[in-house]
PDB file of C-alpha atoms in Angstrom:
ATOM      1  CA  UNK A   1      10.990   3.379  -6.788  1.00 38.00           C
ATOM      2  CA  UNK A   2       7.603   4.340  -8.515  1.00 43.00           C
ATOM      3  CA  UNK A   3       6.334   2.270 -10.692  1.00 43.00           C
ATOM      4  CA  UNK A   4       7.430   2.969 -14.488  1.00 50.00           C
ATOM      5  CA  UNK A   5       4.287   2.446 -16.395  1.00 68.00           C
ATOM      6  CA  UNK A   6       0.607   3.474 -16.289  1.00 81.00           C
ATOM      7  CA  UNK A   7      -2.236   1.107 -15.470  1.00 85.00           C
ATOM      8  CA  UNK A   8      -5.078   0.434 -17.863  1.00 90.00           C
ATOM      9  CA  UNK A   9      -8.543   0.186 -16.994  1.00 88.00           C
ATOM     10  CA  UNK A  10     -11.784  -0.213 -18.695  1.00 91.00           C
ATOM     11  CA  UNK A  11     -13.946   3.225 -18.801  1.00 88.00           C
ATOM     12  CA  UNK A  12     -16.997   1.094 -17.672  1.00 89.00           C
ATOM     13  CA  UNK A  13     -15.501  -0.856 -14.616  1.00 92.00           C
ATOM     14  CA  UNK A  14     -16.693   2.984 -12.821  1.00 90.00           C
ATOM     15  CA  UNK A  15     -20.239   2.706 -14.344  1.00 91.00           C
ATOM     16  CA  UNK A  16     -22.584   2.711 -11.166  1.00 87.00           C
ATOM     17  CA  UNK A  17     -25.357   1.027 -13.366  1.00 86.00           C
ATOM     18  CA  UNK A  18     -23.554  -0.948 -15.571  1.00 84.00           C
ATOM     19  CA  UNK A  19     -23.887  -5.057 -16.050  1.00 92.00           C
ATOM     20  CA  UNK A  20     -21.421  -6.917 -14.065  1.00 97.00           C
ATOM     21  CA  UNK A  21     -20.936 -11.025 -14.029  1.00 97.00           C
ATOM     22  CA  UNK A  22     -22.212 -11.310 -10.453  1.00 98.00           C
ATOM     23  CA  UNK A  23     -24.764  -8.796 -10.494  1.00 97.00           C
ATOM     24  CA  UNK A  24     -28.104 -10.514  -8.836  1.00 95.00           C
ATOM     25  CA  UNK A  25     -25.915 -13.965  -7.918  1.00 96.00           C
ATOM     26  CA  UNK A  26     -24.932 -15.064  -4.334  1.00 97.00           C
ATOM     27  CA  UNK A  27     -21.323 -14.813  -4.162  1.00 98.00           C
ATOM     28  CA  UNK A  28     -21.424 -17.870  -1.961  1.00 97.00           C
ATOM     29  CA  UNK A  29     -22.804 -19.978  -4.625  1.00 97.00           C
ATOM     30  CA  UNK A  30     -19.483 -18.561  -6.632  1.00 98.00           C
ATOM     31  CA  UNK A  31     -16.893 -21.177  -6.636  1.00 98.00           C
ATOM     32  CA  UNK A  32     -13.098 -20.443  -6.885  1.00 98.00           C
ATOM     33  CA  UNK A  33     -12.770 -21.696 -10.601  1.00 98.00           C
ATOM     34  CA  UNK A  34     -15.480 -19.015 -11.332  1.00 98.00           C
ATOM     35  CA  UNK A  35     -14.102 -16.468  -9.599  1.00 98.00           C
ATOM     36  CA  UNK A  36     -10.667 -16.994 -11.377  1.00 98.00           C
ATOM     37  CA  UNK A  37     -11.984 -17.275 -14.549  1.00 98.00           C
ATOM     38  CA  UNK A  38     -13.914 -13.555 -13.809  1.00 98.00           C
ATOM     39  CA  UNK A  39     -10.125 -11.900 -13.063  1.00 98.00           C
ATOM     40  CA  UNK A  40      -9.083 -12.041 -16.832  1.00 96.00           C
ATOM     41  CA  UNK A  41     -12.746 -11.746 -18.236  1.00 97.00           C
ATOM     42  CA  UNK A  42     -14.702  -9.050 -15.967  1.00 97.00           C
ATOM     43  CA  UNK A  43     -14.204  -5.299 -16.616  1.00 96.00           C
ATOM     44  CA  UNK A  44     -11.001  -3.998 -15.538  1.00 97.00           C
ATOM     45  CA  UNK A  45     -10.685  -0.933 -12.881  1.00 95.00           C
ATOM     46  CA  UNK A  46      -7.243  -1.611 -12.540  1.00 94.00           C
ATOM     47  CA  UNK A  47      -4.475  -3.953 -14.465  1.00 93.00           C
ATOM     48  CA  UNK A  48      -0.651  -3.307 -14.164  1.00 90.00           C
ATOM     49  CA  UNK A  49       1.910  -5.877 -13.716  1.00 87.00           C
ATOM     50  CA  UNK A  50       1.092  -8.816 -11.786  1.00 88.00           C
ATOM     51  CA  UNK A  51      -1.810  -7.203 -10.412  1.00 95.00           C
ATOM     52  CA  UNK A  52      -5.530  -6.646 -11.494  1.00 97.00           C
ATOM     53  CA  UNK A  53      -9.028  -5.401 -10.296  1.00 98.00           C
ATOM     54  CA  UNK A  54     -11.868  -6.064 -11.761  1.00 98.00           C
ATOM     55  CA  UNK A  55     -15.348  -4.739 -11.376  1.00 98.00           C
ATOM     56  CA  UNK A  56     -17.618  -8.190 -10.703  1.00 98.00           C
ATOM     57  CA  UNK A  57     -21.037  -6.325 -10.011  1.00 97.00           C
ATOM     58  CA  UNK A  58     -22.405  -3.172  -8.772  1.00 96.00           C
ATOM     59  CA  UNK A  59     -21.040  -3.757  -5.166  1.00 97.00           C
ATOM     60  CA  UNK A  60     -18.224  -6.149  -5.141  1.00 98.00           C
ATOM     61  CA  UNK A  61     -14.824  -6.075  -6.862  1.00 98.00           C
ATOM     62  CA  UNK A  62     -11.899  -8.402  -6.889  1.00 98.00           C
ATOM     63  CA  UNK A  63      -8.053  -8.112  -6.953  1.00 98.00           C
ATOM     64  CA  UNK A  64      -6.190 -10.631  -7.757  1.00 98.00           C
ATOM     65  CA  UNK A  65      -2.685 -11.657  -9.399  1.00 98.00           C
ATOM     66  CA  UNK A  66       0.927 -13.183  -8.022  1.00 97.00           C
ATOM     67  CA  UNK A  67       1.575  -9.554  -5.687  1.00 96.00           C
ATOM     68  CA  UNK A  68      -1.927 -10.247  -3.936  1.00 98.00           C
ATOM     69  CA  UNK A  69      -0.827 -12.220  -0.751  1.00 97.00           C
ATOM     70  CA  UNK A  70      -2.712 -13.343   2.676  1.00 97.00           C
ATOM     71  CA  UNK A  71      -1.908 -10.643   4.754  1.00 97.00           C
ATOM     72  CA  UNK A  72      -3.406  -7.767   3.107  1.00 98.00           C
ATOM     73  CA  UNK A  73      -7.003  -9.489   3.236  1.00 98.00           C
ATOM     74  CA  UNK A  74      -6.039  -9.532   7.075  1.00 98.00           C
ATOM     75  CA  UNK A  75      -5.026  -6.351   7.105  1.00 98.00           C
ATOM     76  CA  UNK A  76      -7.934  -5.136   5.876  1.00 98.00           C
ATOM     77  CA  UNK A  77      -9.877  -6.967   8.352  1.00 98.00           C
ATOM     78  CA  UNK A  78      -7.777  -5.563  11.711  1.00 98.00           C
ATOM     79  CA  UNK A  79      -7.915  -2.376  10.140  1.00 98.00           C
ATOM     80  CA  UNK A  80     -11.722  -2.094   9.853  1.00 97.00           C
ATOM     81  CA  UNK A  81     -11.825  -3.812  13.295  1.00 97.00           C
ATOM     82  CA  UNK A  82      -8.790  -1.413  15.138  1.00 97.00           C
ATOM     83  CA  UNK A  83      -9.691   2.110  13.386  1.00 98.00           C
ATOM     84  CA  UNK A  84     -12.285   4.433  12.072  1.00 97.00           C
ATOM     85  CA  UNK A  85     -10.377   4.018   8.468  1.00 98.00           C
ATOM     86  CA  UNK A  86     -12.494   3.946   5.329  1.00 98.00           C
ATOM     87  CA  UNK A  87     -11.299   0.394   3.765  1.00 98.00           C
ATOM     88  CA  UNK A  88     -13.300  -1.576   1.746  1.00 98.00           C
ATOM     89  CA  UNK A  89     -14.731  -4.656   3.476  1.00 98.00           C
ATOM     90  CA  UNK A  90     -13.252  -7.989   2.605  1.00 98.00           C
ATOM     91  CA  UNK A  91     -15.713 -10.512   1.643  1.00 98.00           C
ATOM     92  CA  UNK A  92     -14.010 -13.371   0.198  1.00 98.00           C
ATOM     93  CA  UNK A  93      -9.789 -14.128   0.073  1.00 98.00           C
ATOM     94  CA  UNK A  94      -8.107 -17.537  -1.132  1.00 98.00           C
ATOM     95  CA  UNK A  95      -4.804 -18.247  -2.478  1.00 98.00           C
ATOM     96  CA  UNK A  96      -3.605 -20.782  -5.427  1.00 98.00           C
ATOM     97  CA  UNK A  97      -0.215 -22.104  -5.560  1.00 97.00           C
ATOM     98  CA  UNK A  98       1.588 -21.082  -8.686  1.00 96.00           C
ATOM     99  CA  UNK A  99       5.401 -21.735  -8.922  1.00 95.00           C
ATOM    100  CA  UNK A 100       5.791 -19.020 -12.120  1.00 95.00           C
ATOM    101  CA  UNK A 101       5.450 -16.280  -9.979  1.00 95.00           C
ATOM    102  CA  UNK A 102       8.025 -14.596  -7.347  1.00 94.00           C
ATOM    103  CA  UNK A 103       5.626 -14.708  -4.113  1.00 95.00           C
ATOM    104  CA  UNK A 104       4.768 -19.156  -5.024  1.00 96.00           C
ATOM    105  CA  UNK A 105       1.340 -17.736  -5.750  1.00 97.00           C
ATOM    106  CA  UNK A 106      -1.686 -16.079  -6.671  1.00 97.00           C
ATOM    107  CA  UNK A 107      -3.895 -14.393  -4.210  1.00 98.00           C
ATOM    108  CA  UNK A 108      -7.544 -12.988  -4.760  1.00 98.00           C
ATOM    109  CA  UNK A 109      -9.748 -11.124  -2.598  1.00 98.00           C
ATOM    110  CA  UNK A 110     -13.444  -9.832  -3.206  1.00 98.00           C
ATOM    111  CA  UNK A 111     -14.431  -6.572  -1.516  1.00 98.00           C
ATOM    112  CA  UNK A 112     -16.542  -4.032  -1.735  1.00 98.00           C
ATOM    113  CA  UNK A 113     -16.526  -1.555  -4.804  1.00 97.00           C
ATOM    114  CA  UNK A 114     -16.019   1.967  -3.494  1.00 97.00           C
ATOM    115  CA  UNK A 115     -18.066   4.538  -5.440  1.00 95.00           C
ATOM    116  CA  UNK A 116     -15.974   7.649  -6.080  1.00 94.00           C
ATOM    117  CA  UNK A 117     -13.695   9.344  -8.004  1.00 91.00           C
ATOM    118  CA  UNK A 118      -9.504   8.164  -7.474  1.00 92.00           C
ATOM    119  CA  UNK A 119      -7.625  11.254  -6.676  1.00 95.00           C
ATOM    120  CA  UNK A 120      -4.846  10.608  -8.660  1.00 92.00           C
ATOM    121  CA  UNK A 121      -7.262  11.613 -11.635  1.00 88.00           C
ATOM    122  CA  UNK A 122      -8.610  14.398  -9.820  1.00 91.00           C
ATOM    123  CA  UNK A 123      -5.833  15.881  -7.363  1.00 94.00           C
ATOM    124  CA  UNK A 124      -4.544  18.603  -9.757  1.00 91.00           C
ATOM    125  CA  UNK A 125      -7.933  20.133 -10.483  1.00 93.00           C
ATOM    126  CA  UNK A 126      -9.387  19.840  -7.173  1.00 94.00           C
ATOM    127  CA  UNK A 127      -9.678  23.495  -5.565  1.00 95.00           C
ATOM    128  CA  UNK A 128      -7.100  24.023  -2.639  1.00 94.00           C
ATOM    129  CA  UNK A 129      -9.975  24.379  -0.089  1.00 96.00           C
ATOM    130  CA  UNK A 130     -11.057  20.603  -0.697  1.00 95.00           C
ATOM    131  CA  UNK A 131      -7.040  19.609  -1.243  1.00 96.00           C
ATOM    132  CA  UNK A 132      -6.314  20.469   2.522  1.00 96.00           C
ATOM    133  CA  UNK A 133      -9.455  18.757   3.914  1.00 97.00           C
ATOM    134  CA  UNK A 134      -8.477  15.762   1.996  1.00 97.00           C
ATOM    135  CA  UNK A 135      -4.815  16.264   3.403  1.00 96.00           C
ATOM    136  CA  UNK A 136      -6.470  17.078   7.136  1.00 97.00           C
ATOM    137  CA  UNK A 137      -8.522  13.824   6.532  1.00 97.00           C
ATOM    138  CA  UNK A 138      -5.105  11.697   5.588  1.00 97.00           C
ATOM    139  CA  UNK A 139      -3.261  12.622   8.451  1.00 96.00           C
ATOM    140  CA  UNK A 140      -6.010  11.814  10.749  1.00 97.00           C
ATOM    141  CA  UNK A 141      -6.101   8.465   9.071  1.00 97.00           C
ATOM    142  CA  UNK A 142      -2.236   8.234  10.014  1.00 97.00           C
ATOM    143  CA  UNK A 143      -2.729   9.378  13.386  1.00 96.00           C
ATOM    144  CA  UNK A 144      -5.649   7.110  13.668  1.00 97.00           C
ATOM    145  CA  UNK A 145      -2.954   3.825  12.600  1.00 97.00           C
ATOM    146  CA  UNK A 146      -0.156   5.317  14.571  1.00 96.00           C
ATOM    147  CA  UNK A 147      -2.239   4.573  17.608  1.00 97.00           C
ATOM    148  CA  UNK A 148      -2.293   1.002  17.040  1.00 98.00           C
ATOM    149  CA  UNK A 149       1.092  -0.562  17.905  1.00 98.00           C
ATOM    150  CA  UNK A 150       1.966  -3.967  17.328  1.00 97.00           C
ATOM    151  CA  UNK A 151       5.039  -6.336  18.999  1.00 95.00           C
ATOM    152  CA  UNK A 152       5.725  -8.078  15.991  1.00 95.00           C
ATOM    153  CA  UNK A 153       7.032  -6.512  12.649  1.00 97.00           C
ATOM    154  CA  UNK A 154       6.368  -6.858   9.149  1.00 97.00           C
ATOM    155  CA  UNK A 155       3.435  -8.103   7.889  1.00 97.00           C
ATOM    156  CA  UNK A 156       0.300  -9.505   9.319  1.00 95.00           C
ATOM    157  CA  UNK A 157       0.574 -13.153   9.572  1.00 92.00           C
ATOM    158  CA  UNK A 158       4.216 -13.026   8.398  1.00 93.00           C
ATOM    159  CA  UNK A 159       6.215 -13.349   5.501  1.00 95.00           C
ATOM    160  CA  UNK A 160       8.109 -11.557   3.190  1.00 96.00           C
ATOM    161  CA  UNK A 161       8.518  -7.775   4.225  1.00 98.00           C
ATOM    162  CA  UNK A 162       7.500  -5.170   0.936  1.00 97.00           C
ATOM    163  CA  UNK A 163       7.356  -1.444   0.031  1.00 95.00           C
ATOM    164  CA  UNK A 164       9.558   1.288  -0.514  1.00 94.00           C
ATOM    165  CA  UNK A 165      12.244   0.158   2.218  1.00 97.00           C
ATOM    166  CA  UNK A 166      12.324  -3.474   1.283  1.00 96.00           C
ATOM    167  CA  UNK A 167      13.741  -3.351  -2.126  1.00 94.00           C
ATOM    168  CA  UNK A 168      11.951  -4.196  -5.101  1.00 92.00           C
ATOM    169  CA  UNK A 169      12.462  -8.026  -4.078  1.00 94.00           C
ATOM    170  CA  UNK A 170      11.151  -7.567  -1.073  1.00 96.00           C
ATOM    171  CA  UNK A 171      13.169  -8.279   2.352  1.00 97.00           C
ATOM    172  CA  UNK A 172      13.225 -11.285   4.959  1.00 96.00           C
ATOM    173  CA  UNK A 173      11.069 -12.749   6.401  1.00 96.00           C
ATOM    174  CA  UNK A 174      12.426 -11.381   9.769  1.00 97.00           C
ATOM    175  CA  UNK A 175      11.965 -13.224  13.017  1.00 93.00           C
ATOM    176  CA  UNK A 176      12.070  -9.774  15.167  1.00 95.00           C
ATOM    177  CA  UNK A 177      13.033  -6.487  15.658  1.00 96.00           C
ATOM    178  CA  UNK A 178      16.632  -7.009  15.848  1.00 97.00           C
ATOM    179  CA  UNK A 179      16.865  -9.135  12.671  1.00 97.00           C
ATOM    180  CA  UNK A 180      15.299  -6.497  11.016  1.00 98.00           C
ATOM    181  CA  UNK A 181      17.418  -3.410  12.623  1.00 97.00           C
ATOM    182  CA  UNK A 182      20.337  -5.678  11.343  1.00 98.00           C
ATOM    183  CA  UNK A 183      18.801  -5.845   7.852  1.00 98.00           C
ATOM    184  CA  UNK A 184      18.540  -2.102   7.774  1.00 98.00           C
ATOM    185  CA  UNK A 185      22.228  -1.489   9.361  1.00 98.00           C
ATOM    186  CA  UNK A 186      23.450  -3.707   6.692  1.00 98.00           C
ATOM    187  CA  UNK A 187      22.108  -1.511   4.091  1.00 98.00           C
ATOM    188  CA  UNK A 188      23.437   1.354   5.931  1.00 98.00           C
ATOM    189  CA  UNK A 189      27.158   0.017   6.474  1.00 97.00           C
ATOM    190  CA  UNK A 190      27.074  -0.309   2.666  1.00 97.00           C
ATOM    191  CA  UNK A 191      26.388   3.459   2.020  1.00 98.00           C
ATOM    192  CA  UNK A 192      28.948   4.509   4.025  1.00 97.00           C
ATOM    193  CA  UNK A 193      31.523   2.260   2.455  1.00 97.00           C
ATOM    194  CA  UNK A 194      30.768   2.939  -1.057  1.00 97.00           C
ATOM    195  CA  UNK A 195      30.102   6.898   0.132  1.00 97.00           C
ATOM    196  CA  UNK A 196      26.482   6.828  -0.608  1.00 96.00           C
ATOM    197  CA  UNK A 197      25.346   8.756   2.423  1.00 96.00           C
ATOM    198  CA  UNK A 198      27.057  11.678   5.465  1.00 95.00           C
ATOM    199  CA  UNK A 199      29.317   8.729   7.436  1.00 96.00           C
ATOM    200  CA  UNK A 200      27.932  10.371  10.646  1.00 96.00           C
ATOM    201  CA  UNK A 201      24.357   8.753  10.127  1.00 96.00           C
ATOM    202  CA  UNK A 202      23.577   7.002  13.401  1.00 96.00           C
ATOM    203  CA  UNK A 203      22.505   3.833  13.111  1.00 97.00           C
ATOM    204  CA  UNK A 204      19.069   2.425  12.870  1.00 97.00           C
ATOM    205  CA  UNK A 205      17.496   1.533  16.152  1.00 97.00           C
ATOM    206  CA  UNK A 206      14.115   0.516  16.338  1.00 96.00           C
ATOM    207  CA  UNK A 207      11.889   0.593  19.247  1.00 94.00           C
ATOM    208  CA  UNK A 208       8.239   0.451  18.537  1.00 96.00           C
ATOM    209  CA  UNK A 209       6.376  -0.736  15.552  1.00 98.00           C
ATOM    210  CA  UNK A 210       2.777   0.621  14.811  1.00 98.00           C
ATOM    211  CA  UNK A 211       0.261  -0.275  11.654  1.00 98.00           C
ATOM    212  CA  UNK A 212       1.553   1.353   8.425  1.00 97.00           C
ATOM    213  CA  UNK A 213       0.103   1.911   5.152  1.00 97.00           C
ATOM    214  CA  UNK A 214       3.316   2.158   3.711  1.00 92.00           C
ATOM    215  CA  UNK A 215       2.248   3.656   0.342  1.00 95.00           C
ATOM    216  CA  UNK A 216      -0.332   6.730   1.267  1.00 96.00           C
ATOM    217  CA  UNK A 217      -0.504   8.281  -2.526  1.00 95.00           C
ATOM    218  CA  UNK A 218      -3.590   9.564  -4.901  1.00 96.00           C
ATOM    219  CA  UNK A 219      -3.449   6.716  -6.859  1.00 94.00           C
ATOM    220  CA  UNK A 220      -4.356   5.024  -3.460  1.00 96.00           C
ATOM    221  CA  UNK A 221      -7.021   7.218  -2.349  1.00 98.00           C
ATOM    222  CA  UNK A 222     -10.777   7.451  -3.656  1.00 97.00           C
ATOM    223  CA  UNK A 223     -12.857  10.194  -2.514  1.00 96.00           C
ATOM    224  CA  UNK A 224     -16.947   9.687  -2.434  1.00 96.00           C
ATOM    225  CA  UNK A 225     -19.452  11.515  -3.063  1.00 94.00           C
ATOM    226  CA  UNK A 226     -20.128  13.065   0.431  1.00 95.00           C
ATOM    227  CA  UNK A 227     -16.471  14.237   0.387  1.00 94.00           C
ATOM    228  CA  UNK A 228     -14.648  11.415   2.702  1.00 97.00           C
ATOM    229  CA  UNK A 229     -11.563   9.721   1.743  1.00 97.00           C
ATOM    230  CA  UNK A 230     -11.526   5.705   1.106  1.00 98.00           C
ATOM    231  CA  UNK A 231      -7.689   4.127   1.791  1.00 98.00           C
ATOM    232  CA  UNK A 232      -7.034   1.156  -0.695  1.00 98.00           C
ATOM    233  CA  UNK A 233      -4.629  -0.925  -1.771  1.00 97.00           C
ATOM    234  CA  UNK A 234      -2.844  -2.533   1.940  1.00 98.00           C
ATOM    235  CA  UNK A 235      -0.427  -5.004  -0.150  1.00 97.00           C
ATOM    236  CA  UNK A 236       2.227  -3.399   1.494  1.00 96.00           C
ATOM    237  CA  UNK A 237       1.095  -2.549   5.186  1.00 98.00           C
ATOM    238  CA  UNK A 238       2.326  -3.639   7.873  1.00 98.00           C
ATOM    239  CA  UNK A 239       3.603  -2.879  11.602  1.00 98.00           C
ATOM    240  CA  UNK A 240       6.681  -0.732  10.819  1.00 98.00           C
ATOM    241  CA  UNK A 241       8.359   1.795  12.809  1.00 97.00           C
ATOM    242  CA  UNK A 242       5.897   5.270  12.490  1.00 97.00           C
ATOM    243  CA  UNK A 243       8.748   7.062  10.218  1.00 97.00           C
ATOM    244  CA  UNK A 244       8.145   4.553   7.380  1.00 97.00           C
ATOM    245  CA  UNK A 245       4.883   6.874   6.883  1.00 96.00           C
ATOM    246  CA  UNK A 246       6.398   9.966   6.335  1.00 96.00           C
ATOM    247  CA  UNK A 247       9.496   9.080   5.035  1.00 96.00           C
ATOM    248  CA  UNK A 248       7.607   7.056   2.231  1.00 96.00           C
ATOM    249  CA  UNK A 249       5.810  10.466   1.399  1.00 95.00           C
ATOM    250  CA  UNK A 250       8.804  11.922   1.268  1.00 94.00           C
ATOM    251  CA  UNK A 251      10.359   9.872  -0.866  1.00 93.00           C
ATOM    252  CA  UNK A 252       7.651  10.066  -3.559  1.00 90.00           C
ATOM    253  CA  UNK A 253       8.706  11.150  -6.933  1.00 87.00           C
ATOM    254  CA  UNK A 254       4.817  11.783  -8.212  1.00 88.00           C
ATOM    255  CA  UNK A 255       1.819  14.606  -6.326  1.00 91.00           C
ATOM    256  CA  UNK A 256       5.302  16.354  -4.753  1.00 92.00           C
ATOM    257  CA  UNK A 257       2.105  18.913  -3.515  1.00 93.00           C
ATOM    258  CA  UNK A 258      -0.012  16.362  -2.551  1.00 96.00           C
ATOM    259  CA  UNK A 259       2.961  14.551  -0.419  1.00 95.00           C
ATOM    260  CA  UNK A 260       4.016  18.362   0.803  1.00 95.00           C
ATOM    261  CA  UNK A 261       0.243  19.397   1.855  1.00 95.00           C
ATOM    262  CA  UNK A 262      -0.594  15.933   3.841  1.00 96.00           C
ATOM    263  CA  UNK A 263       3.732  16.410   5.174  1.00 96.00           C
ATOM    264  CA  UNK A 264       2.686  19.616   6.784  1.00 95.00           C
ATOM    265  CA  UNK A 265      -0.138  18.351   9.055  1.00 93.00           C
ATOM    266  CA  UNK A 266       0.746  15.367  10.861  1.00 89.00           C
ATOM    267  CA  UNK A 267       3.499  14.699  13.129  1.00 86.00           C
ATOM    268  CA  UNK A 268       7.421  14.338  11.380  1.00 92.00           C
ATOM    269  CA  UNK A 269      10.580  12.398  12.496  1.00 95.00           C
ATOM    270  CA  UNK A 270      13.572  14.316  10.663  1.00 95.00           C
ATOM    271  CA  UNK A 271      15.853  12.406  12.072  1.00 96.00           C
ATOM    272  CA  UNK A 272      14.409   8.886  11.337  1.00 97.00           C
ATOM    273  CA  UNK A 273      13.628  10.490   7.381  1.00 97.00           C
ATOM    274  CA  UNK A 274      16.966  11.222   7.161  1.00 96.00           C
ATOM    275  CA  UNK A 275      18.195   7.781   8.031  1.00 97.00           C
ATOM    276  CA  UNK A 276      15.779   5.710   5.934  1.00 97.00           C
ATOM    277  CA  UNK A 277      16.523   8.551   2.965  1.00 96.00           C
ATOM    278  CA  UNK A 278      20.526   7.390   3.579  1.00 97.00           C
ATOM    279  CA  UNK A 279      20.353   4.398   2.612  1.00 97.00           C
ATOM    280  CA  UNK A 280      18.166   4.925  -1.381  1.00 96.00           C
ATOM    281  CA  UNK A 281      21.785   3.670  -3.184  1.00 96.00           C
ATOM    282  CA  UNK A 282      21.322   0.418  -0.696  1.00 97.00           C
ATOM    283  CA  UNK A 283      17.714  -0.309  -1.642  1.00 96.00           C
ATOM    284  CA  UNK A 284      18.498   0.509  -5.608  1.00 96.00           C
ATOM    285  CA  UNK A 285      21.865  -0.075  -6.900  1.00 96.00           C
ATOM    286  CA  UNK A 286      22.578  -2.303  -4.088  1.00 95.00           C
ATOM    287  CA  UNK A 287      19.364  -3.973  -3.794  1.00 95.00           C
ATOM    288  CA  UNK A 288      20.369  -7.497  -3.994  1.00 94.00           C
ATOM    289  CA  UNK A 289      24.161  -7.242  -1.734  1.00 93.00           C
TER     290      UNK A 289
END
């Protein structure tokens, strides 16, 4: 479930001294129009799919596109307010209604522009000393967000359930956790049936929910230049059971040593991994039944 093609991005979106739209201008005086205007003409750090990011000025960058919806501006907000985690700060989030795409709409949020280099450019050449302080880093980011837990699953503010255990159609909304245990028993009943997974799985049963990334991955990750780790990209965070983080590592076709070295220092749930792993011809093949 990785994502088959490459982003492109503009060499000079990075440039720490370039000349950006906004650069000297009050983003308040900015209005909406503007800033929508800005997604297809600023520099882009970051265009694939229904998504983009582009550089606006030296400190402030904005994603925006028909994936971009209302709860990952919030979660960026209860993360910087609930953990130490490096996220960039939100400044400015609105959504347009837009009937052409899946989600009914296009999101944008302005935040800040994280200075840095993103590991999945850098991971394989990185010596192994700075790999496993970045790894020791990650999983105290995890442990950090596995600390917070939350009544209510899915997504912040509700609506449609995404990432790697969702389909790529994403899943519900779901009113609570037994709607969504049912959801993921349902996927499970079909494995069995069709002899897709060991018909001695247990079934899913979940009892606590805590905040999730849900997609922890270089391509994710910047590093700056005093050597700490910046977490981006929430679209698919959430309050999911604590499993979803490792098993999502797991289940990573790309970085297999960068999924293996952050694996080995946090807490695991082999069990739970081997349940959500079950049920791959259910979220694939099956997606839609």
């Amino acid at each position: 479930m990785e994502p088959m093609l490459c982003p492109t991005s503009d060499p000079q979106s990075r440039d720490l001294e370039g000349d950006f739209p906004l650069d000297g201008k009050d983003l308040d005086s900015v209005t909406d129009e503007a800033l929508i205007a800005l997604l297809e003409s600023a520099p882009a750090l970051h265009d694939l799919g229904s998504t983009k990011v582009v550089r606006l000025s030296r400190h402030l960058v904005m994603k925006g596109g028909g994936s971009v919806l209302p709860c990952e501006a919030e979660m960026l907000n209860f993360v910087a307010s609930k953990t130490g985690i490096r996220v960039p700060r939100v400044h400015r989030s609105f959504q347009v209604e837009d009937r052409t795409q899946y989600f009914r709409t296009r999101g944008y949020i302005v935040m800040d522009f994280i200075a840095g280099k993103p590991l999945d450019n850098y991971w394989p050449d990185l010596p192994y000393d700075n790999q496993k302080q970045i790894a020791m880093q990650i999983a105290d980011m995890i442990k950090d967000m596995q600390s917070v837990v939350i009544s209510q699953p899915g997504p912040l503010g509700g609506g449609k359930f995404r990432g790697r255990f969702f389909t790529d159609y994403s899943a519900g909304p779901f009113k609570d956790s037994a709607e969504l245990q049912g959801w993921f028993n349902h996927k499970l009943d079909i494995c069995k049936h069709v002899n897709q997974c060991p018909k001695d799985i247990p079934p899913f049963r979940f009892t606590t929910f805590v905040l999730t990334h849900h997609d922890i991955s270089p391509r994710n990750l910047i590093l700056d230049p005093n050597g700490k780790v910046w977490l981006i990209d929430w679209a698919n965070a959430g309050a999911y059971p604590p499993v979803f983080e490792s098993a999502a590592l797991l289940a990573q076709q790309f970085f297999t040593d960068f999924n293996e070295a952050v694996l080995s220092v946090f807490p695991r749930f082999p069990e739970e991994e081997l349940q959500l792993d079950s049920i791959t011809y259910g979220l694939i093949t099956a997606a839609l039944a």
